Short mmCIF file of C-alpha atoms and ligand atoms in Angstrom, two decimals:
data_model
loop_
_atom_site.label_atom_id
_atom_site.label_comp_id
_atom_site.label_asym_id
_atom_site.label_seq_id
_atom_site.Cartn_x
_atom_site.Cartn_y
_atom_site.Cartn_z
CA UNK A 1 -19.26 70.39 -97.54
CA UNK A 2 -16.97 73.03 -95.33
CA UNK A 3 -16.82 76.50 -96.36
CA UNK A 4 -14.63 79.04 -94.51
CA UNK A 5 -14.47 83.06 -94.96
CA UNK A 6 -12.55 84.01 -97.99
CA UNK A 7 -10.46 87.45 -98.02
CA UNK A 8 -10.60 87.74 -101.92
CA UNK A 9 -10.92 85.27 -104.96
CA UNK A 10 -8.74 85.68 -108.17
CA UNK A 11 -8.34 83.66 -111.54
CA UNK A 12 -9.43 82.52 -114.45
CA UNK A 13 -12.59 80.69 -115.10
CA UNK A 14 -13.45 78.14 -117.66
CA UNK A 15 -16.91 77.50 -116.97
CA UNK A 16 -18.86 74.32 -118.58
CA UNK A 17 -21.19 74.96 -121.11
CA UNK A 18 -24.81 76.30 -120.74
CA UNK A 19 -27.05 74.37 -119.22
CA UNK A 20 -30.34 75.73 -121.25
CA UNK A 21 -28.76 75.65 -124.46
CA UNK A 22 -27.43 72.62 -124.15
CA UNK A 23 -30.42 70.36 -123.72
CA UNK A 24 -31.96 72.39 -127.09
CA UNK A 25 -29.12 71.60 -129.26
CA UNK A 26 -29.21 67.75 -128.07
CA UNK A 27 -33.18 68.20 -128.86
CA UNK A 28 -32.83 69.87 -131.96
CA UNK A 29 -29.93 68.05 -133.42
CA UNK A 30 -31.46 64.62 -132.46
CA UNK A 31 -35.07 65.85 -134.81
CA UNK A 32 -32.80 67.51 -137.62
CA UNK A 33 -31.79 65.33 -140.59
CA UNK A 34 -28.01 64.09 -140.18
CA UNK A 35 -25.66 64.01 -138.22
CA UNK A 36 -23.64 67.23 -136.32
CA UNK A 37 -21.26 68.09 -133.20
CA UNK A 38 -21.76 70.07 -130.03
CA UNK A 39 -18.71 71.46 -128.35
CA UNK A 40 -18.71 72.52 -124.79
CA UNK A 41 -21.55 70.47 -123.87
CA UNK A 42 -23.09 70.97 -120.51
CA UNK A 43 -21.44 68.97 -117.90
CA UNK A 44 -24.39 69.12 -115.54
CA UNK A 45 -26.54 65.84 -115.00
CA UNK A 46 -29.82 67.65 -116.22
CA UNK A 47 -28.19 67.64 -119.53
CA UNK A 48 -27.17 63.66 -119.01
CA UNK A 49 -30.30 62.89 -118.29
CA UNK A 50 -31.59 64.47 -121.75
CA UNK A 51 -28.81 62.64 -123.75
CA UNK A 52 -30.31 59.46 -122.15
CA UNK A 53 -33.64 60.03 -122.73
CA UNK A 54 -32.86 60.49 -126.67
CA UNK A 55 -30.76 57.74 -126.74
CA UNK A 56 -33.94 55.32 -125.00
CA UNK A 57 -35.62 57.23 -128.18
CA UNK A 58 -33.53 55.78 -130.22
CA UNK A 59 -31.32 58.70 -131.32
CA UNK A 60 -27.42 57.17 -131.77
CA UNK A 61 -25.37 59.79 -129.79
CA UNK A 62 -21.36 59.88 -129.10
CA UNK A 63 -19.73 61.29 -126.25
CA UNK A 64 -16.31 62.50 -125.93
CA UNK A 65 -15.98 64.39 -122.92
CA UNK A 66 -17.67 67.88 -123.38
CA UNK A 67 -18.20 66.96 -127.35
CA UNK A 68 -21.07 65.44 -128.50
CA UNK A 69 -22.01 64.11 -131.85
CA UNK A 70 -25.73 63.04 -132.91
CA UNK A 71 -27.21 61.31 -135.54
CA UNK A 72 -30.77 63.25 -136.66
CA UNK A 73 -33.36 60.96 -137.15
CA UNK A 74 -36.08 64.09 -138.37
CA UNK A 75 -39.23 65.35 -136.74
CA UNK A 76 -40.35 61.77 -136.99
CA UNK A 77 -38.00 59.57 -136.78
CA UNK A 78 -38.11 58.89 -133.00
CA UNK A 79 -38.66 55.18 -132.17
CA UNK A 80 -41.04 53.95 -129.17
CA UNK A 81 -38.74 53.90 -126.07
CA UNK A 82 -38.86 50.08 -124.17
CA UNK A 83 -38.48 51.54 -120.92
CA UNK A 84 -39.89 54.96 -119.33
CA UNK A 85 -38.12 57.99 -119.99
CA UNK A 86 -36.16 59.20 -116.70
CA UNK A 87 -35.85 62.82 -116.66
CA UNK A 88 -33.93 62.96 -113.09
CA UNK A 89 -33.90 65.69 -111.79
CA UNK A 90 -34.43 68.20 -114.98
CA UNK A 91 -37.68 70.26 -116.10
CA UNK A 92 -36.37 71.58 -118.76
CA UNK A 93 -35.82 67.73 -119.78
CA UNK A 94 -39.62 67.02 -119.31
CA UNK A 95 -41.12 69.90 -120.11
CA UNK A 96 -39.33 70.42 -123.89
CA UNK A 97 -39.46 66.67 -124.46
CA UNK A 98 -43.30 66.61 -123.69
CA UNK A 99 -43.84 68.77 -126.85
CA UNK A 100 -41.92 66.74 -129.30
CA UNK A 101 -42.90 63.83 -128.07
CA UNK A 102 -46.93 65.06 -128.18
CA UNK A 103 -46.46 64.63 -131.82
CA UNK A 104 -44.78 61.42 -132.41
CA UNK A 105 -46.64 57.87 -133.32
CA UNK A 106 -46.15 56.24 -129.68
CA UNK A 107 -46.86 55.84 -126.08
CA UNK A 108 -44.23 57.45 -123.70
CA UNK A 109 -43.93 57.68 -120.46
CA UNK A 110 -42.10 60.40 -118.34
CA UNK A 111 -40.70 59.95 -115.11
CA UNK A 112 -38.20 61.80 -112.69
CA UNK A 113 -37.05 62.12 -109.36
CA UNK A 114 -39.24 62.66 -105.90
CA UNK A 115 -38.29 66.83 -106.52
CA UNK A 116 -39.66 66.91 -110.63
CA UNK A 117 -42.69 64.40 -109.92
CA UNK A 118 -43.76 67.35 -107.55
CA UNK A 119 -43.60 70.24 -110.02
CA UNK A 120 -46.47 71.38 -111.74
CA UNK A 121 -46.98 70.21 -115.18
CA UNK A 122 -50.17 71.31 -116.01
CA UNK A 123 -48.59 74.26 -117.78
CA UNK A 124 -47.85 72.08 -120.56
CA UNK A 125 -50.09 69.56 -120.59
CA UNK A 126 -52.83 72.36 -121.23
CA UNK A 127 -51.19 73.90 -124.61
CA UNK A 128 -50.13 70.70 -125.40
CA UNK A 129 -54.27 69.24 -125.21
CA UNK A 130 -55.61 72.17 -126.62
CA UNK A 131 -52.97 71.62 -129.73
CA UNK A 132 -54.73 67.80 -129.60
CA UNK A 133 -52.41 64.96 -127.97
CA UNK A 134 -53.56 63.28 -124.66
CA UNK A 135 -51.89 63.05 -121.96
CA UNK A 136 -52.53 61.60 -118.67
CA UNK A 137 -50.96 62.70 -115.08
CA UNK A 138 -50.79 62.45 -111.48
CA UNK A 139 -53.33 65.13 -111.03
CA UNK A 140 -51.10 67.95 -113.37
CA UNK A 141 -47.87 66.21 -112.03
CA UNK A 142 -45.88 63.95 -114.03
CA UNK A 143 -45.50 60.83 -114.22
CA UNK A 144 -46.49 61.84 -117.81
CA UNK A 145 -48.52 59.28 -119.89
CA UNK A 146 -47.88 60.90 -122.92
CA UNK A 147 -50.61 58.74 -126.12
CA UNK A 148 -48.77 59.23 -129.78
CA UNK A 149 -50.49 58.85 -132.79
CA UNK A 150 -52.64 62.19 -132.19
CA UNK A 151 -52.44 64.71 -135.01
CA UNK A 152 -51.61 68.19 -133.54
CA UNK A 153 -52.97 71.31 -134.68
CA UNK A 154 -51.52 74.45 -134.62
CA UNK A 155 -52.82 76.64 -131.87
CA UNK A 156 -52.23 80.49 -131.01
CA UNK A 157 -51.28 80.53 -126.90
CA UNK A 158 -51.16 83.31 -124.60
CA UNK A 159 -48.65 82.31 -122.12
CA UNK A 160 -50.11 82.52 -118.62
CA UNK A 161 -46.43 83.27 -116.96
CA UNK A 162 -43.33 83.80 -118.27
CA UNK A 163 -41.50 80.63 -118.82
CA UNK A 164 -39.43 79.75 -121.04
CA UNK A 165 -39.40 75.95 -120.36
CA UNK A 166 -43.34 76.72 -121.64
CA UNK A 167 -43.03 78.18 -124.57
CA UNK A 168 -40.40 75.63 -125.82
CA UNK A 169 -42.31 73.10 -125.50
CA UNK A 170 -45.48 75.13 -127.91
CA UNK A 171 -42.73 76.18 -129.75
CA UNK A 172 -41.19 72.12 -130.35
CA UNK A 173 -44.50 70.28 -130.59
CA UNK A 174 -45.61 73.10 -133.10
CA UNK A 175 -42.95 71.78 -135.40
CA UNK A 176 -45.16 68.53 -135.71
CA UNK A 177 -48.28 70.69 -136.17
CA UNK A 178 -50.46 72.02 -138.88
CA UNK A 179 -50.02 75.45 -140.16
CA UNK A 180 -48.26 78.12 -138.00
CA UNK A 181 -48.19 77.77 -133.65
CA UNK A 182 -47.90 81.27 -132.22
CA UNK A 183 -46.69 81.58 -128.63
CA UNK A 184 -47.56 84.55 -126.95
CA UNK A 185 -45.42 85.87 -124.09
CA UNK A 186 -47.66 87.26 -120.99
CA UNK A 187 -48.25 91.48 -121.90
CA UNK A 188 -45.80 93.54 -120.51
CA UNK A 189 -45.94 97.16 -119.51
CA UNK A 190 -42.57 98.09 -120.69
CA UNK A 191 -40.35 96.75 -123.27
CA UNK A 192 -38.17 94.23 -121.61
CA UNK A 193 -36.37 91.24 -122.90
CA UNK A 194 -39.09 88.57 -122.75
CA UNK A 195 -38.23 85.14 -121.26
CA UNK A 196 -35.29 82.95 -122.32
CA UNK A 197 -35.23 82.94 -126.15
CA UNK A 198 -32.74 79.88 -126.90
CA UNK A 199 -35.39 77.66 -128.56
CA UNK A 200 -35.58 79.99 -130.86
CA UNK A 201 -32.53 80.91 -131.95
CA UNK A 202 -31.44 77.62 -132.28
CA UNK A 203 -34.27 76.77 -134.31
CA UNK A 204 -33.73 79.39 -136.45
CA UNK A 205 -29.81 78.55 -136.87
CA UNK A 206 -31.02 75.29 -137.98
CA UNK A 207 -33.11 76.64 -140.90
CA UNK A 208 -36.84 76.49 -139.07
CA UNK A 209 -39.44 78.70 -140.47
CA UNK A 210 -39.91 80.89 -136.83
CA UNK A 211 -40.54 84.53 -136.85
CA UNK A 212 -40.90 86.94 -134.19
CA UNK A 213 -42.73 90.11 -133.71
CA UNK A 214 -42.67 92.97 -130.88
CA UNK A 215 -45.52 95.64 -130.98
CA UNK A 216 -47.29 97.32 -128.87
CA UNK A 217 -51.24 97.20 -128.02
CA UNK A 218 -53.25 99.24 -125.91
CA UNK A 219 -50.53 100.57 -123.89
CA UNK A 220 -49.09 96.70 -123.70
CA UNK A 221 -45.76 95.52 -125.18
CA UNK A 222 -46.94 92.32 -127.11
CA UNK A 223 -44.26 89.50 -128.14
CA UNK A 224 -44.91 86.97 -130.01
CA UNK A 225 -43.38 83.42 -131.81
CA UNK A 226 -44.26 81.88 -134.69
CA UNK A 227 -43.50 78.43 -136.00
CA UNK A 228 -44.72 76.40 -139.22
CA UNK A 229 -45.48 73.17 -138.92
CA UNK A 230 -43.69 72.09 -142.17
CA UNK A 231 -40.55 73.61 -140.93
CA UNK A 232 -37.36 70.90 -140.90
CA UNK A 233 -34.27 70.93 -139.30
CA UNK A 234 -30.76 70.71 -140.96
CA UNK A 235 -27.78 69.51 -138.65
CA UNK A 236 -25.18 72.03 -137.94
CA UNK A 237 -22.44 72.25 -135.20
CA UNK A 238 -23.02 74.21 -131.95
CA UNK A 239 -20.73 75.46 -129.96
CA UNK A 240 -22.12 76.17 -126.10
CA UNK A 241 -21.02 79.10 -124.70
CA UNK A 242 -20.51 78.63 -120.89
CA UNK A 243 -23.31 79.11 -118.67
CA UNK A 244 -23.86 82.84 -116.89
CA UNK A 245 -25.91 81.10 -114.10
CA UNK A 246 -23.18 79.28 -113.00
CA UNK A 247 -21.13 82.63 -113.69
CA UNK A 248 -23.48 84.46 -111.41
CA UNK A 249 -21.18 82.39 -107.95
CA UNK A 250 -18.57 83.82 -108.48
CA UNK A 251 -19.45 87.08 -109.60
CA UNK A 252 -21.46 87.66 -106.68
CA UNK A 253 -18.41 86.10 -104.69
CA UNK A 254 -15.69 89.08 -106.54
CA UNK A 255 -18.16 91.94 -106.27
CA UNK A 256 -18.43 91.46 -102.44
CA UNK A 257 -14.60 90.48 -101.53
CA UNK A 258 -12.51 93.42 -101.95
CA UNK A 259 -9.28 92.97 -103.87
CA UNK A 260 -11.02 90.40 -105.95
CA UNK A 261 -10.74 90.26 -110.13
CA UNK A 262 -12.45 87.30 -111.41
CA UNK A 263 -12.44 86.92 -115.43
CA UNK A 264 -15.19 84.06 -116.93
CA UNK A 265 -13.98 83.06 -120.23
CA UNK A 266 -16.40 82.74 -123.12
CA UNK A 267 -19.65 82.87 -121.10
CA UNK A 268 -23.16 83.21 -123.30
CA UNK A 269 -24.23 87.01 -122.87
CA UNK A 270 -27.99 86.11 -124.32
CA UNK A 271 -30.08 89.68 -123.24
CA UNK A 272 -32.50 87.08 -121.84
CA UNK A 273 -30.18 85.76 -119.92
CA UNK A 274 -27.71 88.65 -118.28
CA UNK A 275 -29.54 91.20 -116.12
CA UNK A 276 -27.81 89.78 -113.56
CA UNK A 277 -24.86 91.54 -115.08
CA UNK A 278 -27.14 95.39 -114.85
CA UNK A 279 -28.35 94.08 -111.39
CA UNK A 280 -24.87 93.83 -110.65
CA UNK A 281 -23.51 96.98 -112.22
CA UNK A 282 -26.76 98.91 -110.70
CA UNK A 283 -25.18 98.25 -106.91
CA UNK A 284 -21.61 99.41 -108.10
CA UNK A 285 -20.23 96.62 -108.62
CA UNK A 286 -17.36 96.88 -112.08
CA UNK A 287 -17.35 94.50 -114.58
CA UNK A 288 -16.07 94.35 -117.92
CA UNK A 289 -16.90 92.49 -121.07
CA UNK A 290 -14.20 91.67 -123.59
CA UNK A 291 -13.49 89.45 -126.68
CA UNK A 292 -17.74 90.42 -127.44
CA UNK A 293 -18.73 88.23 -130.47
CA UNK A 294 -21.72 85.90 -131.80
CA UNK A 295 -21.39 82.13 -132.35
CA UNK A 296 -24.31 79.92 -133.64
CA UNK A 297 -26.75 83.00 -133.10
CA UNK A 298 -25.57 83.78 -129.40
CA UNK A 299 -23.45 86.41 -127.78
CA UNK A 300 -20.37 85.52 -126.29
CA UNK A 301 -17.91 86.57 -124.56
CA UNK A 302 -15.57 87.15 -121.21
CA UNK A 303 -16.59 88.72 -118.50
CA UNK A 304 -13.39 90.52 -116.00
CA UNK A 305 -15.01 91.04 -112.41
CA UNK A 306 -13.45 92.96 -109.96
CA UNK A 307 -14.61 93.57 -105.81
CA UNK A 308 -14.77 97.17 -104.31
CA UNK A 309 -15.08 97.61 -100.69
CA UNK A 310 -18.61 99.07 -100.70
CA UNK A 311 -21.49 98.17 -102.73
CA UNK A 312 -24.77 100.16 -102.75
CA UNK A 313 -27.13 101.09 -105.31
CA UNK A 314 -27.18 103.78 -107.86
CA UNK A 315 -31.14 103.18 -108.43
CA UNK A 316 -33.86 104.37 -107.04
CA UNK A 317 -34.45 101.32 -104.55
CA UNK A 318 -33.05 98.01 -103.85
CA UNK A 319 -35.64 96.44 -105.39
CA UNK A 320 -36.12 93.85 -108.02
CA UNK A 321 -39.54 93.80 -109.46
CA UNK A 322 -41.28 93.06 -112.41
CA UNK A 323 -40.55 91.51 -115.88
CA UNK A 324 -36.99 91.44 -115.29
CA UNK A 325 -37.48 88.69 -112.83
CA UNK A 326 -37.55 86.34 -115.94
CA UNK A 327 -34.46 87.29 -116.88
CA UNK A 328 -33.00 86.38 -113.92
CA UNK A 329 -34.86 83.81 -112.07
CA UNK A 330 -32.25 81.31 -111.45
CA UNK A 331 -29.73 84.05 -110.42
CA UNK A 332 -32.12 85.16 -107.55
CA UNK A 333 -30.93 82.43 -104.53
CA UNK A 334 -27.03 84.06 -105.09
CA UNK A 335 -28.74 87.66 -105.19
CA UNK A 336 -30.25 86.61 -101.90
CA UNK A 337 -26.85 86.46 -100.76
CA UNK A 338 -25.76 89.47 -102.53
CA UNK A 339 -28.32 91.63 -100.89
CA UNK A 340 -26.52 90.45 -97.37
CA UNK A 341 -23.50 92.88 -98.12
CA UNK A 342 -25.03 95.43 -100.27
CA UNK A 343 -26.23 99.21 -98.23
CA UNK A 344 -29.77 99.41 -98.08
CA UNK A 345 -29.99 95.39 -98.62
CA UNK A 346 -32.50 94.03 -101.72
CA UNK A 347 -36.16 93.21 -101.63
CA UNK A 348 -37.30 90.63 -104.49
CA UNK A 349 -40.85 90.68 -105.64
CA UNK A 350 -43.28 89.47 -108.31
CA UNK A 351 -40.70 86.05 -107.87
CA UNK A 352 -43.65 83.34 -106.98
CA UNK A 353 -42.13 81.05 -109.66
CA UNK A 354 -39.36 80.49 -107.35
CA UNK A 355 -41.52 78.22 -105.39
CA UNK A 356 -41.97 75.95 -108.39
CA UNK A 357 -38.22 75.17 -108.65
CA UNK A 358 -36.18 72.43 -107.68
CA UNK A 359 -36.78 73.23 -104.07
CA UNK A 360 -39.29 75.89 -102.83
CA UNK A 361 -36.61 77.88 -103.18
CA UNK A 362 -38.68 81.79 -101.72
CA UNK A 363 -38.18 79.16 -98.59
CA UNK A 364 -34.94 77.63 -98.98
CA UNK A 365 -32.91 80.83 -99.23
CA UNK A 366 -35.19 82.50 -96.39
CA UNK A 367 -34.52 79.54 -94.03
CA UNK A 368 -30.73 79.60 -94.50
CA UNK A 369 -30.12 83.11 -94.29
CA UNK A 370 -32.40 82.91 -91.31
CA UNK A 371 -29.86 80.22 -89.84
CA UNK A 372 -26.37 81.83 -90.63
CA UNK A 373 -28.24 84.85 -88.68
CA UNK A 374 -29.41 87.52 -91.11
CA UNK A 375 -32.52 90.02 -91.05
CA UNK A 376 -34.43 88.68 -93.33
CA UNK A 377 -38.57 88.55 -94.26
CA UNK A 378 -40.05 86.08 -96.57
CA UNK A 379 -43.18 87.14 -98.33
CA UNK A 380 -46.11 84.93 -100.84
CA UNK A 381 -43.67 86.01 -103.58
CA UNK A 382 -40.09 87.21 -102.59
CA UNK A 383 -38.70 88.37 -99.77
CA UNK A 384 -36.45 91.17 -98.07
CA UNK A 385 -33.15 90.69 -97.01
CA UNK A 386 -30.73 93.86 -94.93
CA UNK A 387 -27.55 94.11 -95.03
CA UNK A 388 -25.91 91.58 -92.48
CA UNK A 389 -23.01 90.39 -90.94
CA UNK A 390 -23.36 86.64 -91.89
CA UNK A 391 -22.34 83.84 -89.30
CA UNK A 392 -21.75 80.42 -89.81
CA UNK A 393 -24.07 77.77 -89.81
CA UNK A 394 -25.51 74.35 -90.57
CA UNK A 395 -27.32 75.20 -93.91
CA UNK A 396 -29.45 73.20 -96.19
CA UNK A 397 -29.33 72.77 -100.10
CA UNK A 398 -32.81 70.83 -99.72
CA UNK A 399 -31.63 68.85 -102.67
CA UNK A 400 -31.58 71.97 -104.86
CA UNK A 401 -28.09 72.52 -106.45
CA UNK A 402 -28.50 76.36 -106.70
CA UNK A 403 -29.24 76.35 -102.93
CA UNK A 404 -26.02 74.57 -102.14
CA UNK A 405 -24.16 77.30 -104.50
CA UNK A 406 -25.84 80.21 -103.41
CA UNK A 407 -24.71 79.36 -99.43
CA UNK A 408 -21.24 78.06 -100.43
CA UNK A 409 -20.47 81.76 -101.87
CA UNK A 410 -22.44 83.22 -98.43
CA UNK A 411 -20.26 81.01 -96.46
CA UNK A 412 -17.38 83.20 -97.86
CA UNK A 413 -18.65 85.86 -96.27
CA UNK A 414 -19.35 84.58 -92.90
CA UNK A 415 -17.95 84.53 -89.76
CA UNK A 416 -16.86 81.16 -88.65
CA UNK A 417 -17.32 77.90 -90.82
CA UNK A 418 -20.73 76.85 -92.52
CA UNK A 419 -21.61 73.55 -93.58
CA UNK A 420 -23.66 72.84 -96.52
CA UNK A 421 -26.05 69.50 -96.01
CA UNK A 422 -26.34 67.29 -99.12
CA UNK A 423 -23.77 69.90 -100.90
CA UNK A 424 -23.42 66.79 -103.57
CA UNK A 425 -26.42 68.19 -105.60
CA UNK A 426 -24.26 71.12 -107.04
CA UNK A 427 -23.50 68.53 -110.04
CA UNK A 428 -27.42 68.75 -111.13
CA UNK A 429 -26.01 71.80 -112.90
CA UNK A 430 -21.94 72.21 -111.96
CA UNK A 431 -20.68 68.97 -110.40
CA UNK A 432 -17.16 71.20 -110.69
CA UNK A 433 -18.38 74.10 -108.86
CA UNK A 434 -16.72 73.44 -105.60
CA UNK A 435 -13.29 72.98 -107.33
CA UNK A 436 -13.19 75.59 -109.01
CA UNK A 437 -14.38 77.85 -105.92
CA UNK A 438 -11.41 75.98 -103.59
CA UNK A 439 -9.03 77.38 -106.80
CA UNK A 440 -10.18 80.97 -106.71
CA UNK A 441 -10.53 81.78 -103.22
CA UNK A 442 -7.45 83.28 -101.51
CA UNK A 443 -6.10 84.03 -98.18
CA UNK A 444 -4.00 87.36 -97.33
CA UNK A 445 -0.75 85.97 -95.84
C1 LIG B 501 -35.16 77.05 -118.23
C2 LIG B 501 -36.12 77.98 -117.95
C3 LIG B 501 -36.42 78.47 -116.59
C4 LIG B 501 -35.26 78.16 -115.64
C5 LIG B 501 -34.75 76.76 -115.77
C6 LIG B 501 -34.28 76.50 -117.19
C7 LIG B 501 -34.99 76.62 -119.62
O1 LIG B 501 -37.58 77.84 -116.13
O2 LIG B 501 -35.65 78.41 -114.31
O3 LIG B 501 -33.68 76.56 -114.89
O4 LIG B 501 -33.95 76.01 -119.95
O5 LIG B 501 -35.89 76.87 -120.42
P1 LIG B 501 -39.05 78.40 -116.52
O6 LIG B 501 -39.09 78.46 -117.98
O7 LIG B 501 -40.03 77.43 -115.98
O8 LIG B 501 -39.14 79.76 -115.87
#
């Protein structure tokens, strides 16, 4: 894929549906009772891949277009697959799945592609043993042998990071436990919004027994989940609102191009989900929210970007530290590229889980910013990036579709023409992304 510099982008975005939420209402609404619709459903292959997995489950699922209807079969009522269950390319497919799965009366196996068979998966396999199911891996790396017929017992479980993919899956095989599973988010200093909380909204929306609580202890901010086991799902239709990481492209592309105004219809404004929106704001950048309401417990709404000619920060220092890196850890590959026209550039720390992604991605977006010739340091778990005039170049998505995003958008910005290898991957989460970039992006005649 060819990118050239952009003078401004302009239009209206209908972006598809969220990605996260997505592959929980397919999960939830394939355990709950009957039968229900999801509109707007996630266009991205990840979420494909978890519509076939249910469907090798057993599940009877209908697709029309973005719509998707499922037949519930209950917490039970999943039937021994005949083949092994291909997760692709998707950890959120693998990791949630694991916990329901844990609890059910039969052997599966979970597979994926070269990219998920090497991410670690020891940080659910450990919950999931000490709630009682067996499981065997390739040393803490799937494939995942995954032995049914094991009753599960509830379990209280201090998260060791922050991940949300981790807690679902407590959360989900807790549902097919004994008494009440408590996940415990890692202790935080200050009171931040803790890790994507989508599981459990939806759970709650369909009539679960969850509860949370927020206090503090010993100077800690302590958050904590709680499902009962004899909780069951009814069906009711989702709507998904579209996804804000695939809004984060081209709000990073308006904030940087003056003259730009950018408006993202109906995009899901989940707290856990939008500091890239503060991040944003924090460096100047102006952006509006309109048409604000709630739909199947989540925000929604539009979000009206517009570009300025100069973007530095109102805060005390271009740095992004901390808890909020949950909040935005998919967003931080297109920040990397953000901090390349921002005054005082942007240093990312505490962001090791970025080597456990799809690619190693600390290196990914280090490497490529190295090649289209900007000042940039990597470090164990960020990396510092200066303000830089950005020049073309070969790039790399190393078969990582936020990679091949993030450097599309930096190609904007660049001198010359960049060329994105193996741009194709985009559709693991947008397979429209560079469509809708070639509609927005304008020329001054
Ligand atoms: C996701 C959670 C995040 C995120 C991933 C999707 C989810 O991963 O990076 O793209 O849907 O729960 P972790 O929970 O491992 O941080």
């Amino acid at each position: 894929m060819k990118i050239k510099s952009a003078d401004f982008v302009k239009g209206e975005i209908n972006l598809p549906g969220d990605k996260s939420i997505s592959h929980r209402a397919a999960m939830l609404l394939a355990i709950s009772e009957s039968r229900a619709k999801i509109e707007n459903f996630a266009t991205s292959e990840d979420c494909s891949s978890t519509l076939r997995c249910l469907q090798d489950l057993g599940v009877n699922i209908e697709r029309e277009g973005n719509t998707v209807f499922i037949e519930g079969v209950g917490k039970k009522g999943l039937k021994k697959p005949d083949k092994q269950l291909d997760c692709g390319n998707s950890g959120t497919t693998m990791r949630l799945l694991s916990g329901i799965l844990a609890g059910q009366d039969f052997d599966s196996i979970l597979v994926g592609d070269n990219s998920l068979q090497s991410r670690p998966m020891k940080r659910i396999i450990e919950p999931l043993e000490l709630m009682g199911a067996k499981i065997e891996s390739n040393e803490g790396k799937a494939p995942l042998n995954i032995h049914g017929k094991n009753p599960l017992k509830s379990i209280e479980y201090i998260l060791p990071i922050a991940s949300a993919q981790v807690k679902s899956c407590v959360l989900l095989a807790g549902l097919n436990a004994d008494g009440s599973t408590k996940a415990i988010n890692p202790k935080s200093k200050k009171e931040v919004a803790p890790s994507r909380n989508h599981t459990e909204l939806m759970l709650k929306y369909l009539g679960a027994n969850i509860e949370e609580s927020f206090r503090v202890a010993e100077g800690s901010f302590i958050h904590e989940v709680i499902v009962k086991g004899a909780s069951t799902l009814k069906a009711k239709d989702i709507y998904i609102p579209s996804d804000i990481s695939s809004a984060a492209f081209f709000l990073v592309a308006a904030s940087c191009l003056s003259g730009s105004e950018i408006i993202l219809k109906n995009v899901g404004l989940n707290v856990t989900r939008s500091a890239i929106l503060e991040v944003l704001q924090s460096f100047g950048t102006e952006i509006k929210i309109e048409n604000e309401r709630e739909i199947n417990s989540e925000i929604i709404g539009d979000i009206r970007v517009a570009g300025k000619e100069t973007l530095s920060s109102n805060i005390v220092s271009n740095k992004i530290d901390g808890d909020i890196i949950a909040n935005l850890i998919d967003e931080i590959p297109i920040l990397a590229v953000f901090g390349t026209q921002i005054v005082g550039g942007l240093e990312v720390r505490d962001a090791e889980e970025l080597r456990a992604k799809e690619s190693d991605r600390i290196s990914s977006v280090v490497e490529n910013l190295k090649r289209m010739e900007a000042d940039v340091i990597e470090y164990e778990d960020g990396f510092r990036v200066e303000k830089s005039k950005l020049k073309g170049a070969k790039v790399d998505s190393f078969g990582d579709h936020r990679i091949a995003m993030a450097f599309a958008v930096a190609g904007l910005f660049a001198e010359g023409e960049t060329e994105i290898i193996d741009a194709d991957c985009a559709k693991v989460s947008f397979p429209e992304f560079f469509q809708v970039l070639q509609n927005v992006v304008k020329y001054e005649t």
